[in-house]
mmCIF file of N, CA and C in Angstrom:
data_model
loop_
_atom_site.group_PDB
_atom_site.id
_atom_site.type_symbol
_atom_site.label_atom_id
_atom_site.label_comp_id
_atom_site.label_asym_id
_atom_site.label_seq_id
_atom_site.Cartn_x
_atom_site.Cartn_y
_atom_site.Cartn_z
ATOM 1 N N MET A 16 188.368 158.997 106.964
ATOM 2 C CA MET A 16 188.559 160.084 106.049
ATOM 3 C C MET A 16 187.647 159.863 104.852
ATOM 4 N N ALA A 17 186.922 160.870 104.451
ATOM 5 C CA ALA A 17 185.994 160.760 103.327
ATOM 6 C C ALA A 17 186.749 160.847 102.007
ATOM 7 N N ALA A 18 186.332 160.029 101.054
ATOM 8 C CA ALA A 18 186.934 160.069 99.722
ATOM 9 C C ALA A 18 186.304 161.201 98.927
ATOM 10 N N ARG A 19 187.100 161.843 98.111
ATOM 11 C CA ARG A 19 186.566 162.869 97.223
ATOM 12 C C ARG A 19 185.959 162.191 96.019
ATOM 13 N N ALA A 20 184.700 162.480 95.729
ATOM 14 C CA ALA A 20 184.019 161.845 94.613
ATOM 15 C C ALA A 20 184.363 162.512 93.284
ATOM 16 N N VAL A 21 184.772 163.758 93.316
ATOM 17 C CA VAL A 21 185.102 164.467 92.090
ATOM 18 C C VAL A 21 186.453 165.143 92.283
ATOM 19 N N THR A 22 187.340 164.917 91.344
ATOM 20 C CA THR A 22 188.622 165.604 91.354
ATOM 21 C C THR A 22 188.640 166.573 90.179
ATOM 22 N N ARG A 23 189.682 167.335 90.061
ATOM 23 C CA ARG A 23 189.778 168.309 88.979
ATOM 24 C C ARG A 23 189.728 167.629 87.604
ATOM 25 N N ASP A 24 190.356 166.452 87.485
ATOM 26 C CA ASP A 24 190.492 165.814 86.180
ATOM 27 C C ASP A 24 189.476 164.716 85.894
ATOM 28 N N ARG A 25 188.880 164.137 86.919
ATOM 29 C CA ARG A 25 188.009 162.998 86.667
ATOM 30 C C ARG A 25 187.029 162.795 87.805
ATOM 31 N N VAL A 26 186.006 161.996 87.532
ATOM 32 C CA VAL A 26 185.027 161.603 88.540
ATOM 33 C C VAL A 26 185.468 160.251 89.097
ATOM 34 N N VAL A 27 185.451 160.111 90.405
ATOM 35 C CA VAL A 27 185.805 158.861 91.058
ATOM 36 C C VAL A 27 184.511 158.271 91.621
ATOM 37 N N ASN A 28 184.201 157.031 91.264
ATOM 38 C CA ASN A 28 183.002 156.368 91.770
ATOM 39 C C ASN A 28 183.245 155.884 93.186
ATOM 40 N N VAL A 29 182.261 156.101 94.067
ATOM 41 C CA VAL A 29 182.379 155.696 95.463
ATOM 42 C C VAL A 29 181.105 154.960 95.857
ATOM 43 N N ASN A 30 181.258 153.750 96.378
ATOM 44 C CA ASN A 30 180.140 152.976 96.899
ATOM 45 C C ASN A 30 180.535 152.563 98.312
ATOM 46 N N ARG A 31 180.327 153.461 99.242
ATOM 47 C CA ARG A 31 180.693 153.218 100.631
ATOM 48 C C ARG A 31 179.622 153.880 101.491
ATOM 49 N N LEU A 32 179.185 153.166 102.523
ATOM 50 C CA LEU A 32 178.178 153.750 103.397
ATOM 51 C C LEU A 32 178.436 153.385 104.848
ATOM 52 N N GLN A 33 177.797 154.140 105.706
ATOM 53 C CA GLN A 33 177.849 153.916 107.150
ATOM 54 C C GLN A 33 176.411 153.986 107.645
ATOM 55 N N LEU A 34 176.010 152.982 108.419
ATOM 56 C CA LEU A 34 174.677 152.961 109.013
ATOM 57 C C LEU A 34 174.798 152.807 110.514
ATOM 58 N N VAL A 35 173.959 153.524 111.237
ATOM 59 C CA VAL A 35 173.812 153.328 112.671
ATOM 60 C C VAL A 35 172.319 153.144 112.904
ATOM 61 N N GLY A 36 171.956 152.002 113.472
ATOM 62 C CA GLY A 36 170.547 151.718 113.693
ATOM 63 C C GLY A 36 170.371 150.536 114.617
ATOM 64 N N ARG A 37 169.109 150.111 114.748
ATOM 65 C CA ARG A 37 168.768 148.999 115.632
ATOM 66 C C ARG A 37 168.753 147.692 114.843
ATOM 67 N N LEU A 38 169.177 146.644 115.499
ATOM 68 C CA LEU A 38 169.149 145.329 114.875
ATOM 69 C C LEU A 38 167.727 144.789 114.922
ATOM 70 N N GLY A 39 167.201 144.359 113.763
ATOM 71 C CA GLY A 39 165.839 143.838 113.700
ATOM 72 C C GLY A 39 165.691 142.494 114.392
ATOM 73 N N ASP A 40 166.551 141.564 114.100
ATOM 74 C CA ASP A 40 166.574 140.225 114.692
ATOM 75 C C ASP A 40 168.022 139.772 114.747
ATOM 76 N N PRO A 41 168.332 138.784 115.583
ATOM 77 C CA PRO A 41 169.722 138.310 115.632
ATOM 78 C C PRO A 41 170.182 137.821 114.253
ATOM 79 N N PRO A 42 171.464 137.997 113.935
ATOM 80 C CA PRO A 42 171.988 137.501 112.661
ATOM 81 C C PRO A 42 171.800 135.996 112.522
ATOM 82 N N VAL A 43 171.571 135.559 111.290
ATOM 83 C CA VAL A 43 171.399 134.150 110.977
ATOM 84 C C VAL A 43 172.519 133.740 110.027
ATOM 85 N N GLU A 44 173.277 132.713 110.424
ATOM 86 C CA GLU A 44 174.325 132.195 109.548
ATOM 87 C C GLU A 44 173.754 131.102 108.670
ATOM 88 N N SER A 45 174.178 131.081 107.411
ATOM 89 C CA SER A 45 173.747 130.034 106.492
ATOM 90 C C SER A 45 174.856 129.753 105.493
ATOM 91 N N GLU A 46 174.809 128.529 104.954
ATOM 92 C CA GLU A 46 175.783 128.143 103.946
ATOM 93 C C GLU A 46 175.111 128.175 102.583
ATOM 94 N N LEU A 47 175.741 128.842 101.634
ATOM 95 C CA LEU A 47 175.223 128.948 100.279
ATOM 96 C C LEU A 47 175.602 127.705 99.479
ATOM 97 N N PRO A 48 174.914 127.448 98.364
ATOM 98 C CA PRO A 48 175.278 126.304 97.521
ATOM 99 C C PRO A 48 176.752 126.329 97.093
ATOM 100 N N SER A 49 177.337 127.511 97.027
ATOM 101 C CA SER A 49 178.749 127.650 96.646
ATOM 102 C C SER A 49 179.693 127.183 97.756
ATOM 103 N N GLY A 50 179.147 126.987 98.965
ATOM 104 C CA GLY A 50 179.976 126.632 100.117
ATOM 105 C C GLY A 50 180.338 127.825 100.979
ATOM 106 N N ASP A 51 180.085 129.044 100.483
ATOM 107 C CA ASP A 51 180.346 130.247 101.280
ATOM 108 C C ASP A 51 179.384 130.302 102.459
ATOM 109 N N VAL A 52 179.879 130.767 103.594
ATOM 110 C CA VAL A 52 179.044 130.963 104.774
ATOM 111 C C VAL A 52 178.830 132.459 104.939
ATOM 112 N N ILE A 53 177.586 132.848 105.180
ATOM 113 C CA ILE A 53 177.248 134.258 105.365
ATOM 114 C C ILE A 53 176.446 134.428 106.648
ATOM 115 N N ALA A 54 176.441 135.642 107.175
ATOM 116 C CA ALA A 54 175.548 136.020 108.267
ATOM 117 C C ALA A 54 174.639 137.121 107.728
ATOM 118 N N SER A 55 173.335 136.924 107.838
ATOM 119 C CA SER A 55 172.356 137.884 107.340
ATOM 120 C C SER A 55 171.605 138.501 108.507
ATOM 121 N N PHE A 56 171.331 139.788 108.381
ATOM 122 C CA PHE A 56 170.566 140.489 109.415
ATOM 123 C C PHE A 56 169.991 141.767 108.821
ATOM 124 N N ARG A 57 169.097 142.404 109.563
ATOM 125 C CA ARG A 57 168.483 143.661 109.125
ATOM 126 C C ARG A 57 168.779 144.750 110.139
ATOM 127 N N VAL A 58 169.085 145.923 109.607
ATOM 128 C CA VAL A 58 169.299 147.098 110.437
ATOM 129 C C VAL A 58 168.158 148.073 110.158
ATOM 130 N N ILE A 59 167.539 148.557 111.227
ATOM 131 C CA ILE A 59 166.422 149.497 111.137
ATOM 132 C C ILE A 59 166.957 150.881 111.460
ATOM 133 N N VAL A 60 166.824 151.784 110.498
ATOM 134 C CA VAL A 60 167.371 153.131 110.629
ATOM 135 C C VAL A 60 166.219 154.129 110.595
ATOM 136 N N ASP A 61 166.138 154.994 111.602
ATOM 137 C CA ASP A 61 165.108 156.036 111.630
ATOM 138 C C ASP A 61 165.368 157.058 110.530
ATOM 139 N N ARG A 62 164.296 157.539 109.917
ATOM 140 C CA ARG A 62 164.401 158.628 108.946
ATOM 141 C C ARG A 62 164.235 159.957 109.672
ATOM 142 N N PRO A 63 164.937 160.976 109.241
ATOM 143 C CA PRO A 63 164.721 162.297 109.831
ATOM 144 C C PRO A 63 163.299 162.776 109.525
ATOM 145 N N ALA A 64 162.734 163.563 110.422
ATOM 146 C CA ALA A 64 161.391 164.108 110.217
ATOM 147 C C ALA A 64 161.384 165.010 108.987
ATOM 148 N N GLY A 65 160.239 165.049 108.307
ATOM 149 C CA GLY A 65 160.071 165.969 107.190
ATOM 150 C C GLY A 65 160.640 165.498 105.867
ATOM 151 N N HIS A 66 160.749 164.207 105.669
ATOM 152 C CA HIS A 66 161.276 163.712 104.397
ATOM 153 C C HIS A 66 160.180 163.201 103.471
ATOM 154 N N GLY A 67 158.988 163.749 103.592
ATOM 155 C CA GLY A 67 157.967 163.596 102.579
ATOM 156 C C GLY A 67 157.092 162.365 102.574
ATOM 157 N N SER A 68 157.641 161.170 102.532
ATOM 158 C CA SER A 68 156.823 159.987 102.278
ATOM 159 C C SER A 68 155.967 159.567 103.458
ATOM 160 N N GLY A 69 156.270 160.036 104.636
ATOM 161 C CA GLY A 69 155.560 159.593 105.820
ATOM 162 C C GLY A 69 156.155 158.332 106.416
ATOM 163 N N GLN A 70 157.035 157.676 105.686
ATOM 164 C CA GLN A 70 157.708 156.490 106.207
ATOM 165 C C GLN A 70 158.696 156.946 107.275
ATOM 166 N N ARG A 71 158.689 156.278 108.418
ATOM 167 C CA ARG A 71 159.492 156.725 109.555
ATOM 168 C C ARG A 71 160.805 155.980 109.710
ATOM 169 N N VAL A 72 160.903 154.784 109.094
ATOM 170 C CA VAL A 72 162.139 154.009 109.196
ATOM 171 C C VAL A 72 162.458 153.361 107.853
ATOM 172 N N ASP A 73 163.713 152.986 107.696
ATOM 173 C CA ASP A 73 164.145 152.134 106.589
ATOM 174 C C ASP A 73 164.683 150.858 107.201
ATOM 175 N N THR A 74 164.310 149.721 106.644
ATOM 176 C CA THR A 74 164.815 148.433 107.084
ATOM 177 C C THR A 74 165.711 147.900 105.986
ATOM 178 N N LEU A 75 166.992 147.710 106.301
ATOM 179 C CA LEU A 75 167.993 147.386 105.295
ATOM 180 C C LEU A 75 168.586 146.007 105.541
ATOM 181 N N ASP A 76 168.550 145.166 104.505
ATOM 182 C CA ASP A 76 169.144 143.832 104.579
ATOM 183 C C ASP A 76 170.661 143.957 104.498
ATOM 184 N N CYS A 77 171.349 143.243 105.383
ATOM 185 C CA CYS A 77 172.803 143.293 105.455
ATOM 186 C C CYS A 77 173.360 141.881 105.412
ATOM 187 N N THR A 78 174.528 141.727 104.785
ATOM 188 C CA THR A 78 175.172 140.427 104.688
ATOM 189 C C THR A 78 176.641 140.555 105.050
ATOM 190 N N ALA A 79 177.086 139.715 105.971
ATOM 191 C CA ALA A 79 178.496 139.647 106.359
ATOM 192 C C ALA A 79 179.092 138.410 105.699
ATOM 193 N N TRP A 80 180.104 138.597 104.868
ATOM 194 C CA TRP A 80 180.719 137.498 104.124
ATOM 195 C C TRP A 80 182.008 137.013 104.764
ATOM 196 N N THR A 81 182.746 137.878 105.427
ATOM 197 C CA THR A 81 184.046 137.468 105.963
ATOM 198 C C THR A 81 183.890 136.858 107.347
ATOM 199 N N SER A 82 184.786 135.936 107.671
ATOM 200 C CA SER A 82 184.708 135.287 108.986
ATOM 201 C C SER A 82 184.891 136.296 110.106
ATOM 202 N N ARG A 83 185.712 137.321 109.896
ATOM 203 C CA ARG A 83 185.943 138.344 110.913
ATOM 204 C C ARG A 83 184.645 139.074 111.249
ATOM 205 N N VAL A 84 183.906 139.501 110.241
ATOM 206 C CA VAL A 84 182.654 140.232 110.486
ATOM 207 C C VAL A 84 181.581 139.286 111.011
ATOM 208 N N ARG A 85 181.512 138.053 110.490
ATOM 209 C CA ARG A 85 180.529 137.088 111.016
ATOM 210 C C ARG A 85 180.759 136.854 112.496
ATOM 211 N N LYS A 86 181.995 136.734 112.910
ATOM 212 C CA LYS A 86 182.311 136.536 114.328
ATOM 213 C C LYS A 86 181.886 137.748 115.154
ATOM 214 N N THR A 87 182.084 138.942 114.627
ATOM 215 C CA THR A 87 181.703 140.174 115.333
ATOM 216 C C THR A 87 180.206 140.238 115.577
ATOM 217 N N VAL A 88 179.395 139.883 114.578
ATOM 218 C CA VAL A 88 177.939 140.054 114.691
ATOM 219 C C VAL A 88 177.252 138.870 115.364
ATOM 220 N N ARG A 89 177.959 137.771 115.559
ATOM 221 C CA ARG A 89 177.360 136.531 116.072
ATOM 222 C C ARG A 89 176.590 136.723 117.381
ATOM 223 N N GLY A 90 177.051 137.545 118.295
ATOM 224 C CA GLY A 90 176.391 137.708 119.593
ATOM 225 C C GLY A 90 175.384 138.832 119.662
ATOM 226 N N TRP A 91 175.122 139.500 118.550
ATOM 227 C CA TRP A 91 174.174 140.606 118.551
ATOM 228 C C TRP A 91 172.755 140.100 118.802
ATOM 229 N N GLN A 92 171.950 140.946 119.471
ATOM 230 C CA GLN A 92 170.564 140.613 119.781
ATOM 231 C C GLN A 92 169.621 141.689 119.252
ATOM 232 N N ARG A 93 168.369 141.291 119.076
ATOM 233 C CA ARG A 93 167.332 142.221 118.609
ATOM 234 C C ARG A 93 167.338 143.488 119.452
ATOM 235 N N GLY A 94 167.318 144.639 118.787
ATOM 236 C CA GLY A 94 167.264 145.918 119.478
ATOM 237 C C GLY A 94 168.621 146.533 119.782
ATOM 238 N N ASP A 95 169.713 145.765 119.639
ATOM 239 C CA ASP A 95 171.041 146.348 119.844
ATOM 240 C C ASP A 95 171.235 147.522 118.888
ATOM 241 N N LEU A 96 171.894 148.566 119.360
ATOM 242 C CA LEU A 96 172.280 149.679 118.499
ATOM 243 C C LEU A 96 173.616 149.305 117.876
ATOM 244 N N VAL A 97 173.662 149.272 116.548
ATOM 245 C CA VAL A 97 174.855 148.806 115.853
ATOM 246 C C VAL A 97 175.297 149.831 114.821
ATOM 247 N N GLU A 98 176.571 149.760 114.486
ATOM 248 C CA GLU A 98 177.138 150.580 113.426
ATOM 249 C C GLU A 98 177.794 149.642 112.426
ATOM 250 N N ILE A 99 177.466 149.810 111.166
ATOM 251 C CA ILE A 99 178.099 149.000 110.132
ATOM 252 C C ILE A 99 178.634 149.913 109.037
ATOM 253 N N GLU A 100 179.666 149.440 108.378
ATOM 254 C CA GLU A 100 180.189 150.091 107.187
ATOM 255 C C GLU A 100 180.216 149.046 106.087
ATOM 256 N N GLY A 101 179.986 149.487 104.872
ATOM 257 C CA GLY A 101 179.987 148.554 103.773
ATOM 258 C C GLY A 101 179.653 149.226 102.463
ATOM 259 N N ALA A 102 179.095 148.448 101.549
ATOM 260 C CA ALA A 102 178.753 148.928 100.217
ATOM 261 C C ALA A 102 177.427 148.318 99.784
ATOM 262 N N VAL A 103 176.712 149.019 98.926
ATOM 263 C CA VAL A 103 175.464 148.517 98.367
ATOM 264 C C VAL A 103 175.812 147.537 97.247
ATOM 265 N N ARG A 104 175.171 146.374 97.279
ATOM 266 C CA ARG A 104 175.394 145.355 96.251
ATOM 267 C C ARG A 104 174.051 144.884 95.703
ATOM 268 N N ARG A 105 174.025 144.550 94.428
ATOM 269 C CA ARG A 105 172.840 143.950 93.817
ATOM 270 C C ARG A 105 173.153 142.483 93.599
ATOM 271 N N ARG A 106 172.335 141.624 94.174
ATOM 272 C CA ARG A 106 172.509 140.180 94.085
ATOM 273 C C ARG A 106 171.494 139.600 93.096
ATOM 274 N N PHE A 107 171.933 138.662 92.288
ATOM 275 C CA PHE A 107 171.061 137.967 91.345
ATOM 276 C C PHE A 107 170.938 136.518 91.782
ATOM 277 N N PHE A 108 169.739 135.956 91.646
ATOM 278 C CA PHE A 108 169.511 134.577 92.053
ATOM 279 C C PHE A 108 168.355 133.996 91.254
ATOM 280 N N ALA A 109 168.273 132.669 91.267
ATOM 281 C CA ALA A 109 167.216 131.971 90.532
ATOM 282 C C ALA A 109 166.028 131.720 91.446
ATOM 283 N N THR A 110 164.835 131.868 90.903
ATOM 284 C CA THR A 110 163.594 131.543 91.607
ATOM 285 C C THR A 110 162.769 130.640 90.686
ATOM 286 N N PRO A 111 161.724 130.012 91.202
ATOM 287 C CA PRO A 111 160.866 129.204 90.325
ATOM 288 C C PRO A 111 160.279 130.023 89.166
ATOM 289 N N ALA A 112 160.122 131.334 89.361
ATOM 290 C CA ALA A 112 159.559 132.189 88.314
ATOM 291 C C ALA A 112 160.628 132.750 87.373
ATOM 292 N N GLY A 113 161.903 132.439 87.628
ATOM 293 C CA GLY A 113 162.982 132.962 86.785
ATOM 294 C C GLY A 113 164.013 133.713 87.615
ATOM 295 N N ARG A 114 164.874 134.447 86.943
ATOM 296 C CA ARG A 114 165.909 135.203 87.650
ATOM 297 C C ARG A 114 165.303 136.404 88.362
ATOM 298 N N ALA A 115 165.873 136.710 89.533
ATOM 299 C CA ALA A 115 165.427 137.851 90.320
ATOM 300 C C ALA A 115 166.663 138.530 90.904
ATOM 301 N N SER A 116 166.458 139.694 91.471
ATOM 302 C CA SER A 116 167.571 140.395 92.112
ATOM 303 C C SER A 116 167.056 141.180 93.303
ATOM 304 N N ARG A 117 167.992 141.542 94.155
ATOM 305 C CA ARG A 117 167.669 142.410 95.285
ATOM 306 C C ARG A 117 168.938 143.154 95.670
ATOM 307 N N PHE A 118 168.753 144.256 96.368
ATOM 308 C CA PHE A 118 169.876 145.028 96.877
ATOM 309 C C PHE A 118 170.082 144.697 98.341
ATOM 310 N N ASP A 119 171.330 144.648 98.770
ATOM 311 C CA ASP A 119 171.631 144.531 100.191
ATOM 312 C C ASP A 119 172.940 145.254 100.477
ATOM 313 N N ILE A 120 173.258 145.318 101.750
ATOM 314 C CA ILE A 120 174.490 145.965 102.194
ATOM 315 C C ILE A 120 175.511 144.876 102.475
ATOM 316 N N GLU A 121 176.634 144.906 101.773
ATOM 317 C CA GLU A 121 177.733 143.986 102.032
ATOM 318 C C GLU A 121 178.600 144.625 103.116
ATOM 319 N N VAL A 122 178.593 144.022 104.285
ATOM 320 C CA VAL A 122 179.224 144.611 105.465
ATOM 321 C C VAL A 122 180.723 144.337 105.466
ATOM 322 N N SER A 123 181.511 145.405 105.579
ATOM 323 C CA SER A 123 182.967 145.254 105.645
ATOM 324 C C SER A 123 183.487 145.414 107.070
ATOM 325 N N SER A 124 182.759 146.143 107.913
ATOM 326 C CA SER A 124 183.107 146.243 109.332
ATOM 327 C C SER A 124 181.844 146.504 110.131
ATOM 328 N N ALA A 125 181.873 146.078 111.390
ATOM 329 C CA ALA A 125 180.680 146.190 112.226
ATOM 330 C C ALA A 125 181.082 146.291 113.692
ATOM 331 N N ARG A 126 180.242 146.975 114.453
ATOM 332 C CA ARG A 126 180.444 147.017 115.899
ATOM 333 C C ARG A 126 179.111 147.287 116.579
ATOM 334 N N ARG A 127 178.980 146.767 117.790
ATOM 335 C CA ARG A 127 177.803 147.053 118.600
ATOM 336 C C ARG A 127 178.101 148.325 119.374
ATOM 337 N N VAL A 128 177.233 149.322 119.245
ATOM 338 C CA VAL A 128 177.389 150.600 119.942
ATOM 339 C C VAL A 128 176.843 150.479 121.360
ATOM 340 N N ARG A 129 175.661 149.819 121.460
ATOM 341 C CA ARG A 129 175.018 149.665 122.769
ATOM 342 C C ARG A 129 174.098 148.461 122.723
ATOM 343 N N ARG A 130 174.110 147.693 123.810
ATOM 344 C CA ARG A 130 173.197 146.553 123.924
ATOM 345 C C ARG A 130 171.766 147.056 124.062
ATOM 346 N N ALA A 131 170.834 146.227 123.606
ATOM 347 C CA ALA A 131 169.420 146.546 123.762
ATOM 348 C C ALA A 131 169.060 146.569 125.235
ATOM 349 N N ALA A 132 168.101 147.428 125.577
ATOM 350 C CA ALA A 132 167.596 147.455 126.950
ATOM 351 C C ALA A 132 166.926 146.122 127.251
ATOM 352 N N SER A 133 167.109 145.604 128.453
ATOM 353 C CA SER A 133 166.479 144.341 128.846
ATOM 354 C C SER A 133 164.987 144.478 128.881
ATOM 355 N N ALA A 134 164.311 143.410 128.506
ATOM 356 C CA ALA A 134 162.828 143.430 128.484
ATOM 357 C C ALA A 134 162.290 143.313 129.885
#
């Protein structure tokens, strides 16, 4: 069910998205300095024709933080058609040149729609 972003009395902020696309590479699990374990992967989503820039796809970085979602994505392979739900997050981190940031999708649920065709 979709949330209403505007009600009669107030504006409600919504940061929720759904993506359906191809998996760029198998998810990679890693442990952060904090001890948290994450699974990182990229989803490639086709753009509809006629959207101006000439770019045909968007490649979106995704991160699974919960053990339930990490377990779900663990067996995914390059080219699988996947569906994810989550929210856009801005992450801050230190680099040799100073603080930096990037946006990614924090995945709250995931499923494989179809396995990639065999090579």
